[in-house]
PDB file of C-alpha atoms in Angstrom:
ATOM      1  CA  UNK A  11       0.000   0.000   0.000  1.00  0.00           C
ATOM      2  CA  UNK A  12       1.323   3.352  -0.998  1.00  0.00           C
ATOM      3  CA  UNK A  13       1.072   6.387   1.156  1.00  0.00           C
ATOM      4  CA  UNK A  14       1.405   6.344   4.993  1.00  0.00           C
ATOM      5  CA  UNK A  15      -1.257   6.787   8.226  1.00  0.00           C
ATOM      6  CA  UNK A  16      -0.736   7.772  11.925  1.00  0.00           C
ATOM      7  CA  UNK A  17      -2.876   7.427  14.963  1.00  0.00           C
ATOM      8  CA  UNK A  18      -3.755   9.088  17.594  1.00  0.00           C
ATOM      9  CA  UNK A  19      -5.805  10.320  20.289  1.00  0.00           C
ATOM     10  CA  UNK A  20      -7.551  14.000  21.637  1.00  0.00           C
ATOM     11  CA  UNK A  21      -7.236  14.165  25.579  1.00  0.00           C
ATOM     12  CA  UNK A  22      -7.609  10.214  26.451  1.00  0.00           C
ATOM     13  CA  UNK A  23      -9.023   9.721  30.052  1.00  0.00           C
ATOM     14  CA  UNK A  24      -7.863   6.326  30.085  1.00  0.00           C
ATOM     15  CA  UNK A  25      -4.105   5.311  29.548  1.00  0.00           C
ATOM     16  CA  UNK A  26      -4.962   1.845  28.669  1.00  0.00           C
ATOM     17  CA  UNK A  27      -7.309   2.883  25.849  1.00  0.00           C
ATOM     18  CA  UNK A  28      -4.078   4.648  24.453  1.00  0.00           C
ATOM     19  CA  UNK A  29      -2.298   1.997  25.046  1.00  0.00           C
ATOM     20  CA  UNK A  30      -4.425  -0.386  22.741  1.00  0.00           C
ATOM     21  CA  UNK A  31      -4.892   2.205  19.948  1.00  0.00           C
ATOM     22  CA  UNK A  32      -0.815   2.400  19.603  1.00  0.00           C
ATOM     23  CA  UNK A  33      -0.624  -1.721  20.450  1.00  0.00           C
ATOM     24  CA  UNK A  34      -3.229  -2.188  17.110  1.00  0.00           C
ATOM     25  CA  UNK A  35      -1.558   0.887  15.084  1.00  0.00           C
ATOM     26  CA  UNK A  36       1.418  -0.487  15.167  1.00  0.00           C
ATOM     27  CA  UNK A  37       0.417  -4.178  14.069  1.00  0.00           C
ATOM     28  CA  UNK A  38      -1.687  -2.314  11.267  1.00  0.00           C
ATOM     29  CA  UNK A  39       1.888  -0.613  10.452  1.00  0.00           C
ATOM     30  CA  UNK A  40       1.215   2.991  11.672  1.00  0.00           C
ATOM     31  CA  UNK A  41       4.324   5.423  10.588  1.00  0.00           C
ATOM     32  CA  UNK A  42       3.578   7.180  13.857  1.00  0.00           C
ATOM     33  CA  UNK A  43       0.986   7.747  16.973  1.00  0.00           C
ATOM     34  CA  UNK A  44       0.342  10.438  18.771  1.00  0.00           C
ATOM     35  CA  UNK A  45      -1.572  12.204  22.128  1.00  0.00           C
ATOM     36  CA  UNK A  46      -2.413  15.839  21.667  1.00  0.00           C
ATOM     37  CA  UNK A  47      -3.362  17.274  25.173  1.00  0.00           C
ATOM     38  CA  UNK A  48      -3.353  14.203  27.154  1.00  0.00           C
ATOM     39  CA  UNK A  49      -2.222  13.179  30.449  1.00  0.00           C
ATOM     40  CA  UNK A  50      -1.003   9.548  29.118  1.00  0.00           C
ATOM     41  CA  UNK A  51       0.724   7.251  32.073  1.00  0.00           C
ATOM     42  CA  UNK A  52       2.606   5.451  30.099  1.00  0.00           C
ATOM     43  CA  UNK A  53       3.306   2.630  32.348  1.00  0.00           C
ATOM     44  CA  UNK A  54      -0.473   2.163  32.754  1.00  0.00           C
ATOM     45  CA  UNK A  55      -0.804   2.364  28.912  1.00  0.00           C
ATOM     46  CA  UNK A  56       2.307  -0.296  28.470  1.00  0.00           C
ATOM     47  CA  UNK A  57      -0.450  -3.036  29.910  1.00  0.00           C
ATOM     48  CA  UNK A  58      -2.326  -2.793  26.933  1.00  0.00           C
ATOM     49  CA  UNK A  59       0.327  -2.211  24.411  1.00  0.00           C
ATOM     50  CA  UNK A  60       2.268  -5.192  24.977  1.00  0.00           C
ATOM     51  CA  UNK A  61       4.499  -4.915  21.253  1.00  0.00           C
ATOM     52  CA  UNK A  62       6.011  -1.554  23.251  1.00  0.00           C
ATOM     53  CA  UNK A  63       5.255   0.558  20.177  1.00  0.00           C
ATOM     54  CA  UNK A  64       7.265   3.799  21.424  1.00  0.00           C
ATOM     55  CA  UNK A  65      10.396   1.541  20.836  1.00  0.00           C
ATOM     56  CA  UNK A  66       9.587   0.284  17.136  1.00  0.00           C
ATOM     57  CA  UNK A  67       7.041   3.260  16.047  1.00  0.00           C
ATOM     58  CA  UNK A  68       7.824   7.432  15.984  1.00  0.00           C
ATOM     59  CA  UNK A  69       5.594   7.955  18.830  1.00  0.00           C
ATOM     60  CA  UNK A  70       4.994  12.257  19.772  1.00  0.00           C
ATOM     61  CA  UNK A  71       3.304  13.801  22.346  1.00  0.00           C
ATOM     62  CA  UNK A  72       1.678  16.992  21.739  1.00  0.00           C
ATOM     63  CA  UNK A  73       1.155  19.162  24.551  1.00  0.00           C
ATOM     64  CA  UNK A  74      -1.907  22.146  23.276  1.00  0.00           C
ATOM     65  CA  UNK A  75      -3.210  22.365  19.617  1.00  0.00           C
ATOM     66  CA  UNK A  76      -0.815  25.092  18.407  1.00  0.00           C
ATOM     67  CA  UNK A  77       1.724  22.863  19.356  1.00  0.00           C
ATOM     68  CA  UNK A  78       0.133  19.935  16.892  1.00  0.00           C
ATOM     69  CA  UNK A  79       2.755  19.226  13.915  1.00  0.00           C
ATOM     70  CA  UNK A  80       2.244  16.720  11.229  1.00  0.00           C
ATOM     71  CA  UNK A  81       4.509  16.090   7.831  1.00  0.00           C
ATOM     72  CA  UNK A  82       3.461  18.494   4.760  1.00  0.00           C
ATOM     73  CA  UNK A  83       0.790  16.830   2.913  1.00  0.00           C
ATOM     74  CA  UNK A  84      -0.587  14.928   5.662  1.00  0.00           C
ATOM     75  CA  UNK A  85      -4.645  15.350   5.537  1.00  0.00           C
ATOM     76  CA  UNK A  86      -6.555  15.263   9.102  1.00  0.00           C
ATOM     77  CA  UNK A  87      -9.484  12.638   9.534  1.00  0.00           C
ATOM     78  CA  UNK A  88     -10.984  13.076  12.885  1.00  0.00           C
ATOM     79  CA  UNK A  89     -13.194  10.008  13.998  1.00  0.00           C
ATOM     80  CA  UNK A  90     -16.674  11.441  15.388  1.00  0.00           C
ATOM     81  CA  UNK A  91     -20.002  10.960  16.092  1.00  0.00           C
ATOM     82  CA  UNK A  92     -21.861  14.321  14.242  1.00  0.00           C
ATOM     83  CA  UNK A  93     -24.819  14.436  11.929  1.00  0.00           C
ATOM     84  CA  UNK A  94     -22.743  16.157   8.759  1.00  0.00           C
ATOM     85  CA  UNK A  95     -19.600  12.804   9.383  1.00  0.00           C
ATOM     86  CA  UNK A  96     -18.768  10.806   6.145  1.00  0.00           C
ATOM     87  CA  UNK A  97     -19.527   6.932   6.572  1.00  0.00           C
ATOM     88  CA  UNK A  98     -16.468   5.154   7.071  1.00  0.00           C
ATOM     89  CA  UNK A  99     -17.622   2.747   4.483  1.00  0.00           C
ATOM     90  CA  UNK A 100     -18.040   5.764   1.695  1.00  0.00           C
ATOM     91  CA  UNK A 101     -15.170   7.257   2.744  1.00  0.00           C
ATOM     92  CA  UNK A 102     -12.207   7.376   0.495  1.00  0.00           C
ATOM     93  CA  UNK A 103      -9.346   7.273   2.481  1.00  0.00           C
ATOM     94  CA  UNK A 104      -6.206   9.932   1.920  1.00  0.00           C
ATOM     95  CA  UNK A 105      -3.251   8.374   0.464  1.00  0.00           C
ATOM     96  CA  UNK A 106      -0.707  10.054   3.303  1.00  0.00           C
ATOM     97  CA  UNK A 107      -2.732  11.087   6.321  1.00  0.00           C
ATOM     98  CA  UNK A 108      -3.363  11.057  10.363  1.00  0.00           C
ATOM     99  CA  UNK A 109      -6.363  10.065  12.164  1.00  0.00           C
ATOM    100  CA  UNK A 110      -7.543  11.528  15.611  1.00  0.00           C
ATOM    101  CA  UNK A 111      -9.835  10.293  18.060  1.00  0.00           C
ATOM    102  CA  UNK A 112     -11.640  12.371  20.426  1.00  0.00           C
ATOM    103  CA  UNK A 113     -11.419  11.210  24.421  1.00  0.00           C
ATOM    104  CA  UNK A 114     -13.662   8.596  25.596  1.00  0.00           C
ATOM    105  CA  UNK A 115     -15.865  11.258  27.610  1.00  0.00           C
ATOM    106  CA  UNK A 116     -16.011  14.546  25.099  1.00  0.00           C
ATOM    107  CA  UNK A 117     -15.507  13.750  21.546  1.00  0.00           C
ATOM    108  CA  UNK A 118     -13.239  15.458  19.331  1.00  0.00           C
ATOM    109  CA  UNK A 119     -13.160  19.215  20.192  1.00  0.00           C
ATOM    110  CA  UNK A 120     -14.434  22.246  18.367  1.00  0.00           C
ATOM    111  CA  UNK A 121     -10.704  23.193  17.978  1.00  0.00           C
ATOM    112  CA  UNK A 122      -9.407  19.686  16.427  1.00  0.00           C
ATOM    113  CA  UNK A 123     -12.370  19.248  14.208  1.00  0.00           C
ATOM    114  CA  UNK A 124     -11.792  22.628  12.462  1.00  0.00           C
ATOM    115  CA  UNK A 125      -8.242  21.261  11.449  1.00  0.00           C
ATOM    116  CA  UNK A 126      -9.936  17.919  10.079  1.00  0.00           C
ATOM    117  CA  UNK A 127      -9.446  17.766   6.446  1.00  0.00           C
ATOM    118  CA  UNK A 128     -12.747  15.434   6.716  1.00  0.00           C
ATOM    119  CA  UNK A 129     -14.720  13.658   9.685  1.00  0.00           C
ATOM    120  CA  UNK A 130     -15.781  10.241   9.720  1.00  0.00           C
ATOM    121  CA  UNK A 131     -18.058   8.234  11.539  1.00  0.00           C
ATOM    122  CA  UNK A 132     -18.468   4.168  12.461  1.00  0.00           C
ATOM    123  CA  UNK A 133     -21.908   3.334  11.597  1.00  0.00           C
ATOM    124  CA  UNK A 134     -23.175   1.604  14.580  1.00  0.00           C
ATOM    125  CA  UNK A 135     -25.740   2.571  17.076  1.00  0.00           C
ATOM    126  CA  UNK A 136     -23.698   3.841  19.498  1.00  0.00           C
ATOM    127  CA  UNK A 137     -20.658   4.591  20.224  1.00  0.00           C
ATOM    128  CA  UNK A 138     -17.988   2.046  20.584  1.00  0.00           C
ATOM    129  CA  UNK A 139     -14.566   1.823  22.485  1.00  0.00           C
ATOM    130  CA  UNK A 140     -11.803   3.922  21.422  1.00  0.00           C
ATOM    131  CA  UNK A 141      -9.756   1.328  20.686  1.00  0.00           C
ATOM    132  CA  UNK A 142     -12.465  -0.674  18.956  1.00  0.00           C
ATOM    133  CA  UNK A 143     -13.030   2.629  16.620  1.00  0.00           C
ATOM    134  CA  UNK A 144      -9.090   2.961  15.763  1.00  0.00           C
ATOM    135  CA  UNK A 145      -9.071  -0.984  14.651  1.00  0.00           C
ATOM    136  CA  UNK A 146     -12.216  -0.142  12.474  1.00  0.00           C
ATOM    137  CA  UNK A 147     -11.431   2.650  10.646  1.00  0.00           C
ATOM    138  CA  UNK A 148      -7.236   1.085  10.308  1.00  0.00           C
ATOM    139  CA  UNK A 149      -8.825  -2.152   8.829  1.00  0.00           C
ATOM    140  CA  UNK A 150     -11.338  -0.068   6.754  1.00  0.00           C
ATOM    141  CA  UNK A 151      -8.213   1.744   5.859  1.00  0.00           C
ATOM    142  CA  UNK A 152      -6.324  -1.877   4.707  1.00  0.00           C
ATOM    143  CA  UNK A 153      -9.459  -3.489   3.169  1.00  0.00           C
ATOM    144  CA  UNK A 154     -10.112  -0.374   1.105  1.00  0.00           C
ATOM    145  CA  UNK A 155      -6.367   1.359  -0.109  1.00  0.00           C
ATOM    146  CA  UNK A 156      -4.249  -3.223   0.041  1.00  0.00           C
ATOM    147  CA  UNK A 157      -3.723  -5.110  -2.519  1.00  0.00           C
ATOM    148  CA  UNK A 158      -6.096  -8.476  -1.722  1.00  0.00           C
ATOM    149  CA  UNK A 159      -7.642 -10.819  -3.820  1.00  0.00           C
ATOM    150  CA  UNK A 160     -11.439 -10.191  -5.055  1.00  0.00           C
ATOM    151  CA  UNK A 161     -13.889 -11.279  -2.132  1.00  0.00           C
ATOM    152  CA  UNK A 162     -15.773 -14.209  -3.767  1.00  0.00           C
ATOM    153  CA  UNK A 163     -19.448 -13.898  -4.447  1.00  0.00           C
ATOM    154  CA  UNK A 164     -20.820 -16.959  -2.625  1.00  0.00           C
ATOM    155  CA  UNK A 165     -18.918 -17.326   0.994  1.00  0.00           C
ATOM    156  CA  UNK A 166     -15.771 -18.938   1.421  1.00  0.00           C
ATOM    157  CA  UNK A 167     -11.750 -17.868   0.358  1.00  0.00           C
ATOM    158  CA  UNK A 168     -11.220 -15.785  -2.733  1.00  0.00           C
ATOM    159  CA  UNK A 169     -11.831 -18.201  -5.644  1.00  0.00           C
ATOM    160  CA  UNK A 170      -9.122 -15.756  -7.931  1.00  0.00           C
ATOM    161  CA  UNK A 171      -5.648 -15.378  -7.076  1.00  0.00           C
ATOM    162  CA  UNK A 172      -4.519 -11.678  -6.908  1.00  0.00           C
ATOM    163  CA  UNK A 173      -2.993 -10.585  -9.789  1.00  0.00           C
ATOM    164  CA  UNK A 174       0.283 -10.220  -9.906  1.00  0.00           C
ATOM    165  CA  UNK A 175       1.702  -6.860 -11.178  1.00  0.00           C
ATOM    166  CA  UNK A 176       3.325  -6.121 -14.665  1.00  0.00           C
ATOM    167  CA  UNK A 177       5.932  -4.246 -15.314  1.00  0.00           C
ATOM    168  CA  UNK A 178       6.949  -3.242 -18.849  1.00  0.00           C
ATOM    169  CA  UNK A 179      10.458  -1.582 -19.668  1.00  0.00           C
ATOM    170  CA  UNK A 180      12.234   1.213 -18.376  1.00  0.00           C
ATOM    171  CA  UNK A 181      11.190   3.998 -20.278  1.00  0.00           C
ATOM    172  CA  UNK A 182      14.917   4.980 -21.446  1.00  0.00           C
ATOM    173  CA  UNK A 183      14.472   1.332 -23.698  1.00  0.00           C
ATOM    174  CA  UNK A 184      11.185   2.081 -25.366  1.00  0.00           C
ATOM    175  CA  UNK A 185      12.487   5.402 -26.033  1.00  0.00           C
ATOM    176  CA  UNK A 186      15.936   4.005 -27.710  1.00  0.00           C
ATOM    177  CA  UNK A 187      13.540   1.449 -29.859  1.00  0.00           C
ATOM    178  CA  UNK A 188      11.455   4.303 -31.399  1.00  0.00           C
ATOM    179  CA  UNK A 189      15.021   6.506 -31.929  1.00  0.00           C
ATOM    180  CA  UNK A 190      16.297   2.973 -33.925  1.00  0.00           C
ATOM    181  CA  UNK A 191      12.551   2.587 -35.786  1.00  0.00           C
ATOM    182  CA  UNK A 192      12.700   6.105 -36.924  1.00  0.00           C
ATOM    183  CA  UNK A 193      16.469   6.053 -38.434  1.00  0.00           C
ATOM    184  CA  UNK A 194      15.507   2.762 -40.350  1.00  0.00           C
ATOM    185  CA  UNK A 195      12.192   4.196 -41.572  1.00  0.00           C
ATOM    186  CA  UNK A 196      14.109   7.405 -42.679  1.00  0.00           C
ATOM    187  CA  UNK A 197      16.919   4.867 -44.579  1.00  0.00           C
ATOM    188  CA  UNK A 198      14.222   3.591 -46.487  1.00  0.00           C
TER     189      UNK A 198
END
């Protein structure tokens, strides 16, 4: 999959929460997670995230909103419960982008969802764990942006094999042929 994602979360209440968000961004291959205002124990957190992301994933900690930084390019897609939310499943995820999570009690704030590029919402009756939300909308992101084989129509594995990629020739070789084609035609 081209492009890259991070993770992260709006003023968590709950360290272990944050700690399963980074513990599932990381085996979804986050580039990075992140807290922006959050009092995050991290020892309490490390109960839940038992790959250790901070040692194998950029992990940053952002202390207020105008402190916030992410890589030129990156779009915002905060995950929220609000009448005017895109449907994860018609959403079109960005190729390079970062995902935030509002805290388990308030949501996203006013402040953070002005910066999102686009908000999304799970489709479920209610709202579901924070960690259960970052899984969804990272697998939504897989199943949607991978390379997988076609689901099958009846149940059951893929009945096709995924196709494998073809490459032609460098473009400095097709080039040279049409150079040689055109000083034989003119010889003729």
């Amino acid at each position: 999959m081209k492009g890259y994602f991070g993770i992260g979360i709006e003023g968590p209440s709950k360290s272990m929460n944050v700690g399963t968000l980074f513990r599932t961004a990381h085996a979804f291959g986050a580039s990075f997670v992140f807290t922006l205002r959050a009092q995050y124990d991290a020892r309490a957190g490390a109960l839940a995230d038992t790959s250790d992301t901070p040692l194998s994933v950029p992990t940053y900690r952002f202390a207020d909103l105008e402190s916030f930084r992410l890589p030129l390019g990156c779009r915002v897609v905060g995950i929220e419960i609000t009448d005017d939310a895109i449907e994860l499943p018609s959403f079109r995820h960005p190729r390079q982008c970062a995902y935030i999570l509002g805290s388990e009690r308030e949501g996203l704030s006013p402040g953070v969802q002005s910066l999102c590029d686009y908000v999304v919402k799970i489709p479920t009756r209610f709202s579901v764990n924070l960690g259960t939300a970052g899984a969804l909308v990272m697998y939504d992101r897989l199943i949607s942006l991978g390379r997988h084989a076609p689901r099958p129509v009846g149940e059951g594995p893929p009945t096709e094999a995924l196709e494998v990629p073809v490459f032609g020739e460098p473009l400095y070789k097709r080039k040279e042929r049409l150079r040689q084609r055109k000083k034989e035609q003119a010889k003729q």
